[in-house]
Coordinates of C-alpha atoms in Angstrom, one line a residue:
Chain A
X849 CA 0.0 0.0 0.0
X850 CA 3.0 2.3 0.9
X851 CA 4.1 1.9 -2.5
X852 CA 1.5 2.6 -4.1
X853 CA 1.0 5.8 -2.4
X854 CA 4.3 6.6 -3.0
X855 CA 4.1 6.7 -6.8
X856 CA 0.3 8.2 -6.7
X857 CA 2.7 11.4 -5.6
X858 CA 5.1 10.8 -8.2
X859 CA 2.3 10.5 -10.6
X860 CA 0.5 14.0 -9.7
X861 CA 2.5 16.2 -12.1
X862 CA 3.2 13.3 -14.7
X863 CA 0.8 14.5 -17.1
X864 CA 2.3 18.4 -17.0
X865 CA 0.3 20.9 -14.3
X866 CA -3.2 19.6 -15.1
X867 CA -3.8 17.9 -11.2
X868 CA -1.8 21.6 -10.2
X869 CA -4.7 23.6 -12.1
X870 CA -7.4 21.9 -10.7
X871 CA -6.4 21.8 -7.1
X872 CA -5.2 25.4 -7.7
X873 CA -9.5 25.9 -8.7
X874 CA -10.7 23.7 -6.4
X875 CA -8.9 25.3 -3.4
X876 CA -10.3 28.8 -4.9
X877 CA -13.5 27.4 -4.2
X878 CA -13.6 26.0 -1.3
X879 CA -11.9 29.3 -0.3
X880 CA -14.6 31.4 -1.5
X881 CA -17.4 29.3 -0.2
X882 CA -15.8 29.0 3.3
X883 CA -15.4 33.0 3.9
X884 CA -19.1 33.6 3.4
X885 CA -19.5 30.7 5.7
X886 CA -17.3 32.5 8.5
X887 CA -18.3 36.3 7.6
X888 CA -22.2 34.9 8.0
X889 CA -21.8 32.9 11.2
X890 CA -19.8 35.5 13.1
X891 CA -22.1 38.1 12.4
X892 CA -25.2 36.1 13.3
X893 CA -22.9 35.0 16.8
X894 CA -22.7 39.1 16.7
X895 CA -26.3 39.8 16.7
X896 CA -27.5 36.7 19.0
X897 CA -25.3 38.7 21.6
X898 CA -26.5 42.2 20.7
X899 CA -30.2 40.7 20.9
X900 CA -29.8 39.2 24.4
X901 CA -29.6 43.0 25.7
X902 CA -32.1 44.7 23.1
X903 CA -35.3 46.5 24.3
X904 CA -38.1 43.9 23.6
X905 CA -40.5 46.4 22.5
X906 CA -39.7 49.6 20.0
X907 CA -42.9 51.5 20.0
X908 CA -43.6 54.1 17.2
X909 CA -46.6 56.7 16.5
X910 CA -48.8 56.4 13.1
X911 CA -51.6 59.0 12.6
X912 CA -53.0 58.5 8.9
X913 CA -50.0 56.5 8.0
X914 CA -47.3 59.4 9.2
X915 CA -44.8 58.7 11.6
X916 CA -44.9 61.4 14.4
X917 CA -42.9 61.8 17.3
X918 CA -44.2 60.4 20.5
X919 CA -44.9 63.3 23.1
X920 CA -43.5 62.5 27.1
X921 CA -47.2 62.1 27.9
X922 CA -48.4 59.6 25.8
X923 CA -45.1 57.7 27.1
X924 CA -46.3 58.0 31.2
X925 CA -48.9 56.2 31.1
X926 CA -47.2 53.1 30.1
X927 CA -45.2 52.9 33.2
X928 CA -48.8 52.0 34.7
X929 CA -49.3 48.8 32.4
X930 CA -49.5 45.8 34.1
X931 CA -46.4 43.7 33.0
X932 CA -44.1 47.2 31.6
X933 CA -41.3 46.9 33.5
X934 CA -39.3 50.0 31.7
X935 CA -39.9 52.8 29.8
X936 CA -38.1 54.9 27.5
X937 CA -38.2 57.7 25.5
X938 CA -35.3 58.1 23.1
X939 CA -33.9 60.6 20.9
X940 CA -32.2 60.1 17.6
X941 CA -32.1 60.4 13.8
X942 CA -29.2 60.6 11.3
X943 CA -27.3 63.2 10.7
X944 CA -25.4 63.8 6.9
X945 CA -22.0 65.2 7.0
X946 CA -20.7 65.7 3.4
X947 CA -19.8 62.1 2.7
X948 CA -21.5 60.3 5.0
X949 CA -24.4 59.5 6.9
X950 CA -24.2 59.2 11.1
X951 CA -26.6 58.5 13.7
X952 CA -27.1 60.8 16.4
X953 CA -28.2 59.0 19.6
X954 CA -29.5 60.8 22.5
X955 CA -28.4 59.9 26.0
X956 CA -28.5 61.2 29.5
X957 CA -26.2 63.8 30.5
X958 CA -24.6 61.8 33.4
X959 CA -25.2 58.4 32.4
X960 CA -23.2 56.5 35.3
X961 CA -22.2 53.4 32.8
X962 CA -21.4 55.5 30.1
X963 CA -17.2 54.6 30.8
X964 CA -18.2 51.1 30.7
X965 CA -18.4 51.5 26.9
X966 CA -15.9 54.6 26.3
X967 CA -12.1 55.6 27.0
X968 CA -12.4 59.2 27.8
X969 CA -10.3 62.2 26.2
X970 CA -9.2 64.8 28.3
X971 CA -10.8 68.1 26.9
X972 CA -11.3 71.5 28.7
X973 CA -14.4 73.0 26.9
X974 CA -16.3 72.1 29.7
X975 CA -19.6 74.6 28.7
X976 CA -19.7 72.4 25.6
X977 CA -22.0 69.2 25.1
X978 CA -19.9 66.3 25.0
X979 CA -19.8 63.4 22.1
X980 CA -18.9 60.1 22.4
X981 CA -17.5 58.1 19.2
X982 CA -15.6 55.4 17.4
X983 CA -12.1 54.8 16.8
X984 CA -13.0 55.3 12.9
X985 CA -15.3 58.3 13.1
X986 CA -12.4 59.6 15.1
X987 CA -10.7 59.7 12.0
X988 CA -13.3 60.2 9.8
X989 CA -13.9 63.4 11.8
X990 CA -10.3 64.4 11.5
X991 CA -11.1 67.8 8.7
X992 CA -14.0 68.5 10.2
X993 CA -12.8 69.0 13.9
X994 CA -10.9 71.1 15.3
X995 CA -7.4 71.0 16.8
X996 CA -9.2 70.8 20.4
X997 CA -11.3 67.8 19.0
X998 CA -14.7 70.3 18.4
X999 CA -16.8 70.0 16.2
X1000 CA -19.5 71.5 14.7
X1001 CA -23.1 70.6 13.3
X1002 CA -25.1 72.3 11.6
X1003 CA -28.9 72.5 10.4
X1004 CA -31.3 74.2 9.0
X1005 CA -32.5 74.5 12.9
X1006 CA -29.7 75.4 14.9
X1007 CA -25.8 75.1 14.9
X1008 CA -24.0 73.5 17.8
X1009 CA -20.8 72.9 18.9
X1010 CA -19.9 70.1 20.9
X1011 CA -16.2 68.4 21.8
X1012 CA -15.2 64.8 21.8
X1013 CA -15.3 63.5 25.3
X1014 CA -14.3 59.5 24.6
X1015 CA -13.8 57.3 21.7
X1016 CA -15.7 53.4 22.3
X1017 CA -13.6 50.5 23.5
X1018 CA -12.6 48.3 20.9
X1019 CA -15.2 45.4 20.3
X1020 CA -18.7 46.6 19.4
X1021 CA -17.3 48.0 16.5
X1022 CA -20.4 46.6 14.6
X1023 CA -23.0 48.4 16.1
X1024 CA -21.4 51.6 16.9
X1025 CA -19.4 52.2 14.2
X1026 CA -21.1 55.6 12.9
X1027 CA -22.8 56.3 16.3
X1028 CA -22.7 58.9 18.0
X1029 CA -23.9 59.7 21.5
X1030 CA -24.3 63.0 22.7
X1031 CA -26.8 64.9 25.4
X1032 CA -30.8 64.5 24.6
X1033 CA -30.9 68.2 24.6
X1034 CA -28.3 68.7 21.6
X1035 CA -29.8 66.1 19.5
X1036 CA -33.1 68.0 19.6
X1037 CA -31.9 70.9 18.9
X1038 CA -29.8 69.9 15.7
X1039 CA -32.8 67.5 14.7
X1040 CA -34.9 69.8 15.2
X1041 CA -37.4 67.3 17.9
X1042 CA -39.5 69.9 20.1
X1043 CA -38.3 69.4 24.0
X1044 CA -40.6 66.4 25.6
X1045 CA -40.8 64.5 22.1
X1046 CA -39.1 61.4 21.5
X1047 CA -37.9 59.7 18.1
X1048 CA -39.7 56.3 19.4
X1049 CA -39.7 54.5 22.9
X1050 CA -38.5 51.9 23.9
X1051 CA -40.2 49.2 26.7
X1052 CA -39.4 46.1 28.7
X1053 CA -41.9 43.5 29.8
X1054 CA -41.2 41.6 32.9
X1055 CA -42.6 38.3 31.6
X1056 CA -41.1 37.5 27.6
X1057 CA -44.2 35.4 27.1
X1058 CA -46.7 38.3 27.7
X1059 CA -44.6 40.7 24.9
X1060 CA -47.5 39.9 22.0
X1061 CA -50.5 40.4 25.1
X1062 CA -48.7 44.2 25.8
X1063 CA -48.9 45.1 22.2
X1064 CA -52.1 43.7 21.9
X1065 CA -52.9 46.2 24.8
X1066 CA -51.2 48.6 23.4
X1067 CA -52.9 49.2 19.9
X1068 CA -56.4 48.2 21.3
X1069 CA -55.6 51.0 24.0
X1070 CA -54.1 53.7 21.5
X1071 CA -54.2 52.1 17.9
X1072 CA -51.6 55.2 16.9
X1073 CA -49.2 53.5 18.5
X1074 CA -46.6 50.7 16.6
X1075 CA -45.2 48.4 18.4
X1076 CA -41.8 46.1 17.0
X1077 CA -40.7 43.4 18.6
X1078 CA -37.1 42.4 19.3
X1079 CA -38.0 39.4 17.6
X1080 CA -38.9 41.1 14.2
X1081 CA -36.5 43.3 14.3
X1082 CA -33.6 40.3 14.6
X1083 CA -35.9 38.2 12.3
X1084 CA -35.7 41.4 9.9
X1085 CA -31.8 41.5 9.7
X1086 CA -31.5 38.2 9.8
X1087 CA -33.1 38.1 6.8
X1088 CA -31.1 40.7 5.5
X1089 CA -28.2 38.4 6.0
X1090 CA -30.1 35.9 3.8
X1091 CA -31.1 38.1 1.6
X1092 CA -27.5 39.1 1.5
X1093 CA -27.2 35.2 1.2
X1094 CA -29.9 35.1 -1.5
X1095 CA -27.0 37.0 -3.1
X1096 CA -24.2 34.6 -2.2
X1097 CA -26.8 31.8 -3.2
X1098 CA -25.8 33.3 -6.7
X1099 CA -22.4 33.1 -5.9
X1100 CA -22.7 29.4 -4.2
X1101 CA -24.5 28.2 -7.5
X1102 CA -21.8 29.7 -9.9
X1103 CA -18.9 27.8 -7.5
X1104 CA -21.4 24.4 -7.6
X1105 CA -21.1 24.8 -11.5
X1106 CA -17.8 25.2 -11.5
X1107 CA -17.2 22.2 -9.1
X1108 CA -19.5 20.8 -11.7
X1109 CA -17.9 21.3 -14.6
X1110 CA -14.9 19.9 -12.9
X1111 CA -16.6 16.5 -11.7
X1112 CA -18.1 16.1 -15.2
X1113 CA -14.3 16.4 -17.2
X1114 CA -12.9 14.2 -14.4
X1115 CA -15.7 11.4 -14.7
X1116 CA -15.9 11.8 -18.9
X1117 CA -13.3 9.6 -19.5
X1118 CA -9.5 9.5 -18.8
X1119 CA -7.0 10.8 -21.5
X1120 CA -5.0 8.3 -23.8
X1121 CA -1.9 8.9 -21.5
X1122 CA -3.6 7.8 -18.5
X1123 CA -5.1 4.6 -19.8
X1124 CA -1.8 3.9 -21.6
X1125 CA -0.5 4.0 -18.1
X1126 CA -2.9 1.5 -16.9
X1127 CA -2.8 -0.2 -19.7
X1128 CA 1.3 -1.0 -18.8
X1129 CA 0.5 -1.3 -14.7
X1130 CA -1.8 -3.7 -15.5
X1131 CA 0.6 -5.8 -17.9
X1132 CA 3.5 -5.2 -15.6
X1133 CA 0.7 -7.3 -13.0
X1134 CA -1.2 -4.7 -11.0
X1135 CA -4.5 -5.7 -10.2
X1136 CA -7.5 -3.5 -10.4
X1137 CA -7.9 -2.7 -6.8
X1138 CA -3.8 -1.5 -7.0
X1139 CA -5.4 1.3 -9.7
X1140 CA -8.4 2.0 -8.0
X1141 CA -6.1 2.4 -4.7
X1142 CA -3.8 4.5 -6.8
X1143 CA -6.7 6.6 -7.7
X1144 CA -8.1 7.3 -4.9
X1145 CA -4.7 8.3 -3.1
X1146 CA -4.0 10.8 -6.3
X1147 CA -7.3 12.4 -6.2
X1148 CA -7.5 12.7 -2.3
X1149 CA -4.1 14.1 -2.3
X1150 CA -5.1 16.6 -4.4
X1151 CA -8.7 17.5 -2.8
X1152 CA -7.8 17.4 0.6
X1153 CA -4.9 19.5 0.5
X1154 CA -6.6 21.7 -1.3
X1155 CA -9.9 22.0 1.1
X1156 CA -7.5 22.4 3.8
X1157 CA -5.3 25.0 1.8
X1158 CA -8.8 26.8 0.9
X1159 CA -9.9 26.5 4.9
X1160 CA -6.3 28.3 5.7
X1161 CA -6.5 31.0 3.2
X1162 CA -10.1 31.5 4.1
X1163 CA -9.3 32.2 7.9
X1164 CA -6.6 34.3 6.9
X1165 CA -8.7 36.3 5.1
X1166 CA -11.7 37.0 7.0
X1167 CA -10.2 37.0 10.5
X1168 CA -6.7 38.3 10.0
X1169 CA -7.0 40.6 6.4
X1170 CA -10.9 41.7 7.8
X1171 CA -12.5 40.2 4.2
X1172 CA -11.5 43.3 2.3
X1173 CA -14.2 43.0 -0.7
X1174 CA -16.2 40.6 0.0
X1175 CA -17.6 42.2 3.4
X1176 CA -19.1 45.2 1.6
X1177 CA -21.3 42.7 0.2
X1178 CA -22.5 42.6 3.9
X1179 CA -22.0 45.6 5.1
X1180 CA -21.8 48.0 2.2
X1181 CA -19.9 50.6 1.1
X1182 CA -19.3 53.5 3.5
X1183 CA -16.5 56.6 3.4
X1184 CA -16.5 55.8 7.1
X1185 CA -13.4 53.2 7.6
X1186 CA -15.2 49.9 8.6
X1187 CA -12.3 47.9 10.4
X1188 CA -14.4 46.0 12.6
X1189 CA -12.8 42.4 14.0
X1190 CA -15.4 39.1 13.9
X1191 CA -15.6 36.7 16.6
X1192 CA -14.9 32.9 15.0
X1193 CA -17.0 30.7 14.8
X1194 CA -17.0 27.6 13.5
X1195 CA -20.2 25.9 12.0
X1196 CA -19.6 22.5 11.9
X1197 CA -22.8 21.6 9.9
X1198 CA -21.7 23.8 6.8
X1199 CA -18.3 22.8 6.8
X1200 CA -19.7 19.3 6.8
X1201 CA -21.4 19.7 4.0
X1202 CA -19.1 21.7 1.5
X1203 CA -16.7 19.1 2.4
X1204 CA -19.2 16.2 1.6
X1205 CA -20.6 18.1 -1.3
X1206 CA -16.8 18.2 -2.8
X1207 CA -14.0 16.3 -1.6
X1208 CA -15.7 12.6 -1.7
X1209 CA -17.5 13.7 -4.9
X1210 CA -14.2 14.3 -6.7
X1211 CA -13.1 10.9 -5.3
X1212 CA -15.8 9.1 -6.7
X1213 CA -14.9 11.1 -9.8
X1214 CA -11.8 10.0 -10.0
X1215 CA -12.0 6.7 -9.6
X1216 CA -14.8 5.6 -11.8
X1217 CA -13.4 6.4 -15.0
X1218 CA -9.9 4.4 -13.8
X1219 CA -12.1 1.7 -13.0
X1220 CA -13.9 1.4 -16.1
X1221 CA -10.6 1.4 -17.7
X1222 CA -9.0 -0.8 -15.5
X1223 CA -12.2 -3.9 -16.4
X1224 CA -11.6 -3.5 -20.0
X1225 CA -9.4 -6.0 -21.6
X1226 CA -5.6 -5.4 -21.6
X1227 CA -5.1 -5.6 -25.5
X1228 CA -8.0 -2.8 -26.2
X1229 CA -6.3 -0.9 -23.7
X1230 CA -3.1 -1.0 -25.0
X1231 CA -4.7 -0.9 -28.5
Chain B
X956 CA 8.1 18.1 -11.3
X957 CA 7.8 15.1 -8.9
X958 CA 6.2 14.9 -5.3
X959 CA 7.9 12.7 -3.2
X960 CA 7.1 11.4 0.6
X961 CA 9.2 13.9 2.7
X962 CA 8.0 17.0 0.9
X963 CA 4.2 15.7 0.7
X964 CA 4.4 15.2 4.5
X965 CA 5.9 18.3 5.0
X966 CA 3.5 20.3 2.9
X967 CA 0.6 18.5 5.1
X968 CA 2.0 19.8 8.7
X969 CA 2.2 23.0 7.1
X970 CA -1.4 23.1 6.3
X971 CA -2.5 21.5 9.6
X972 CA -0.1 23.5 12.1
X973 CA -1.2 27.3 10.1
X974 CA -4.9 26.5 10.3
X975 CA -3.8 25.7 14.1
X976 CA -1.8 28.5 14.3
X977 CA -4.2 30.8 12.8
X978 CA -6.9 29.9 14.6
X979 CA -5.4 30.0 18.3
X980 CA -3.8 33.7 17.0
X981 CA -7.4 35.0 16.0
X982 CA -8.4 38.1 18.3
X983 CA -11.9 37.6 19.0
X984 CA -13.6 41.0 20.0
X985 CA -14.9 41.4 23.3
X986 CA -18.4 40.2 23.6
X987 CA -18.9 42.1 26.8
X988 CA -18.9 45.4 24.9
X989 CA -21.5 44.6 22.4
X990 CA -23.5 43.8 25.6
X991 CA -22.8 46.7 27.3
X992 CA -23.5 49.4 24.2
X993 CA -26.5 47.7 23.2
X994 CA -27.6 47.8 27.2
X995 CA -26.9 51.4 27.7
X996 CA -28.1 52.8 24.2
X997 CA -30.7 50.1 23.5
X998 CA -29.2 50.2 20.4
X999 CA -28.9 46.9 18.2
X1000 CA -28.6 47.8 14.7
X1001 CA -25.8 46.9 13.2
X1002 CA -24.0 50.0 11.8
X1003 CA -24.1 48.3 7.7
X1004 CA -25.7 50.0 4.8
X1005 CA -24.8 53.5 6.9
X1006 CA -25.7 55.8 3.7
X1007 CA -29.0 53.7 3.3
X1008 CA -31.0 54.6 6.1
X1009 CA -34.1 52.2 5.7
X1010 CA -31.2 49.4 5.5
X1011 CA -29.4 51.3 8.8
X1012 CA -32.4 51.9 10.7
X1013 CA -34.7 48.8 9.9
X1014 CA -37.0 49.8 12.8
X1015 CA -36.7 53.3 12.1
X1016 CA -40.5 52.8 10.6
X1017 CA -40.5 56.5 8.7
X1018 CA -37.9 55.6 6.8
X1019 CA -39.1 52.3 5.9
X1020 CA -42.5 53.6 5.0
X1021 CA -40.9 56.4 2.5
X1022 CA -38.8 53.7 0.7
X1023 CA -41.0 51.1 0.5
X1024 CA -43.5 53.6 -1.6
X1025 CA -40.9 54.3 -3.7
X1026 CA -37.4 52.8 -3.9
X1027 CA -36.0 55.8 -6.3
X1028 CA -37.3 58.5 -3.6
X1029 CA -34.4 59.8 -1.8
X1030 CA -34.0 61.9 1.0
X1031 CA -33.5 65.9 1.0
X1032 CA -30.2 66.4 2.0
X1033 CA -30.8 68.8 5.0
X1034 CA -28.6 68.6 8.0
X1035 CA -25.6 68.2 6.3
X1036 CA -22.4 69.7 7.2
X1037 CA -22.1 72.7 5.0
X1038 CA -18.9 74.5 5.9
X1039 CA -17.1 75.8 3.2
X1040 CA -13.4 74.8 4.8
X1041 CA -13.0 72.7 7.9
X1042 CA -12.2 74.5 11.2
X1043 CA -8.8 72.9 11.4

């Protein structure tokens, strides 16, 4: 058997770099298919973790199908609900700067677990509202601030001023990448929200199972009011994903062709050289099982090296190079710098089946046209 | 070109021992602060799609409403930052 395996290597580039080209494609493949497999499963592990902390209600005001804002009012009387264990009002919208789009999120002015999320900069304006941002709009923000990190927005309502106070801690670069947080007070007034109106609210029931009986209370009680459930929301964006996926469906379906079109040259029939070479094995007394064993060590030589080379280059990419490319298809494209890191995560269940959807099928491949050679008769072989 | 036994085995610990390599090396980002931001600014939408705001804001219903009717109507640009040269 060792023998044999030892001249299935020799035999790899016998017949010039056709074995080469075909593990050089297959390895593409299986490099391409396994990045949207990672890129996809960290940013589901990514949202699993963001939805574990997520309001489960977003309520919303429709009058005549408008959206309003909701008045502090309309909000109090929720806190009297049976089951509403939290209530609140928040304040935010985007916010264009020439290139890009941000979203201004209102918080309190001395929220007491704001340096849980944010490493503070020393800044001396103390009169001036204070933002909090990311790393990248940090630099993004770089010709629009001032020496003394302040900057300026501007609308049609009123201008304000307002100086960086902290840039977020590295890690929820996902969600807060073009965030940024600043006093209730200065989001209203560049917005343009009237003081004691509120973007949306959010609410928290005590008991999860009674979320669909609240909202049930809540349009029958004011049926201006919208309610969206955590649920829906994650549902929504997963969804995206697979609609994002709908799009790599494409991209899976091209790569299956390809693997395809592979399989289908592999199991058509073996060149003249090859069966010669059976041909003189056989004569020289091999048996068929020493071809089909030779076979099957060639072709897994070359599949399996290549899966695993495609596996390597693959992690490299998406977890070490940040999937330049090929996460805009995700994420889309954005003048604000989107170096965000993904947690890994390995799916068995997908990488089980690219691997059984490849490797054992070029095996199979292989072997069937070397065995259907290997039956004939020597002399028609040879012929 | 020939393969032979000692370079084929070699080759294969390469693969192997990266992969390895590359996975215990990978800097996973903190799950704690996800958890925290999206506790303190019940906030969970990832920031993708940031100059398409029904795609940023998916429960931002307004928006969704405006380009569902219509996806070629787009937003008037107002509250943009208009300064001629930056303050720098």
């Amino acid at each position: 058997m060792s023998s044999i395996f030892d001249f299935a290597l020799k035999s790899i580039f016998r017949f010039g770099y056709k074995n080469l080209a075909i593990g050089a494609i297959f390895c593409f493949l299986v490099f391409l298919l396994s990045s949207v497999i990672f890129i996809n499963g960290s940013l589901n592990h990514s949202l699993n973790i963001a939805a574990k902390n997520a309001p489960q209600i977003v309520l919303n005001k429709q009058i005549g199908g408008r959206y309003l804002f909701l008045n502090e009012n309309e909000l109090e009387w929720l806190w009297e609900m049976n089951g509403v264990s939290f209530v609140k009002g928040r304040v935010w919208g985007q916010y264009k700067f020439k290139k890009t789009y941000v979203a201004l999120l209102g918080i309190d002015d001395n929220e007491p677990n704001i340096a849980k999320i944010v490493k503070k900069i020393p800044n001396t304006n103390n009169d001036l509202p204070t933002v909090y941002i990311s790393k990248n709009m940090y630099e993004f923000l770089n010709i629009y601030k001032s020496q003394d990190n302040i900057v300026l927005f501007q609308s049609p309502f009123k201008s304000i001023k307002a100086k960086i106070g902290g840039i977020y801690k590295s890690g929820s670069e996902l969600f807060d990448n073009d965030v940024i947080l600043m006093p209730n007070d200065s989001v209203r007034d560049i917005l343009g929200i009237k003081s004691g109106d509120f973007t949306d609210a959010v609410l928290e029931v005590e008991n999860p199972n009674e979320v669909p009986f609240v909202i049930a209370k809540l349009s029958e009680m004011n049926p201006q009011f919208k309610a969206t459930t955590k649920n829906e929301v994650i549902k929504d964006f997963k969804l995206l994903y697979h609609y994002k996926n709908g799009w790599f469906l494409v991209l899976f379906l091209v790569s299956f062709a390809t693997f395809g079109i592979i399989f289908y040259d592999k199991a058509s029939g073996l060149r003249s050289e090859e069966r010669k070479e059976i041909g003189i094995l056989k004569a020289i007394g091999w048996e068929i099982r020493h071809i089909i064993y030779l076979k099957l060590f060639e072709s897994m030589i070359i599949c399996m090296s290549a899966f695993l080379l495609g596996i390597m280059l693959s992690i490299l990419y998406v977890y070490f190079l940040n999937a330049p490319i090929l996460k805009y298809a995700f994420t889309g494209y954005s003048y604000l710098k989107q170096d965000f890191n993904l947690v890994f995560i390995f799916n068995i269940k997908e990488f089980a089946l690219l691997f059984f959807c490849t490797v054992p099928m070029y095996i199979g491949v292989s072997i069937i046209p070397a065995w259907k050679v290997a039956t004939l008769d020597l002399a028609k072989v040879l012929k | 070109m020939e393969l032979n036994k000692k370079t084929f085995l070699l080759f294969s610990l390469f693969l192997i021992s990266a992969t390895i390599f590359e996975i215990i090396l990978i800097k996973n980002p903190n799950s704690k602060m996800v958890a925290n931001f999206v506790k303190i600014t019940t906030f969970y939408n990832p920031s993708f799609y940031i100059n398409n705001p029904h795609l940023r804001h998916r429960d931002l219903n307004n928006i969704n409403a405006i380009f569902e009717y219509s996806p070629s109507l787009r937003e008037k640009e107002i509250g943009s930052f208009i300064l001629k040269a930056p303050i720098k």
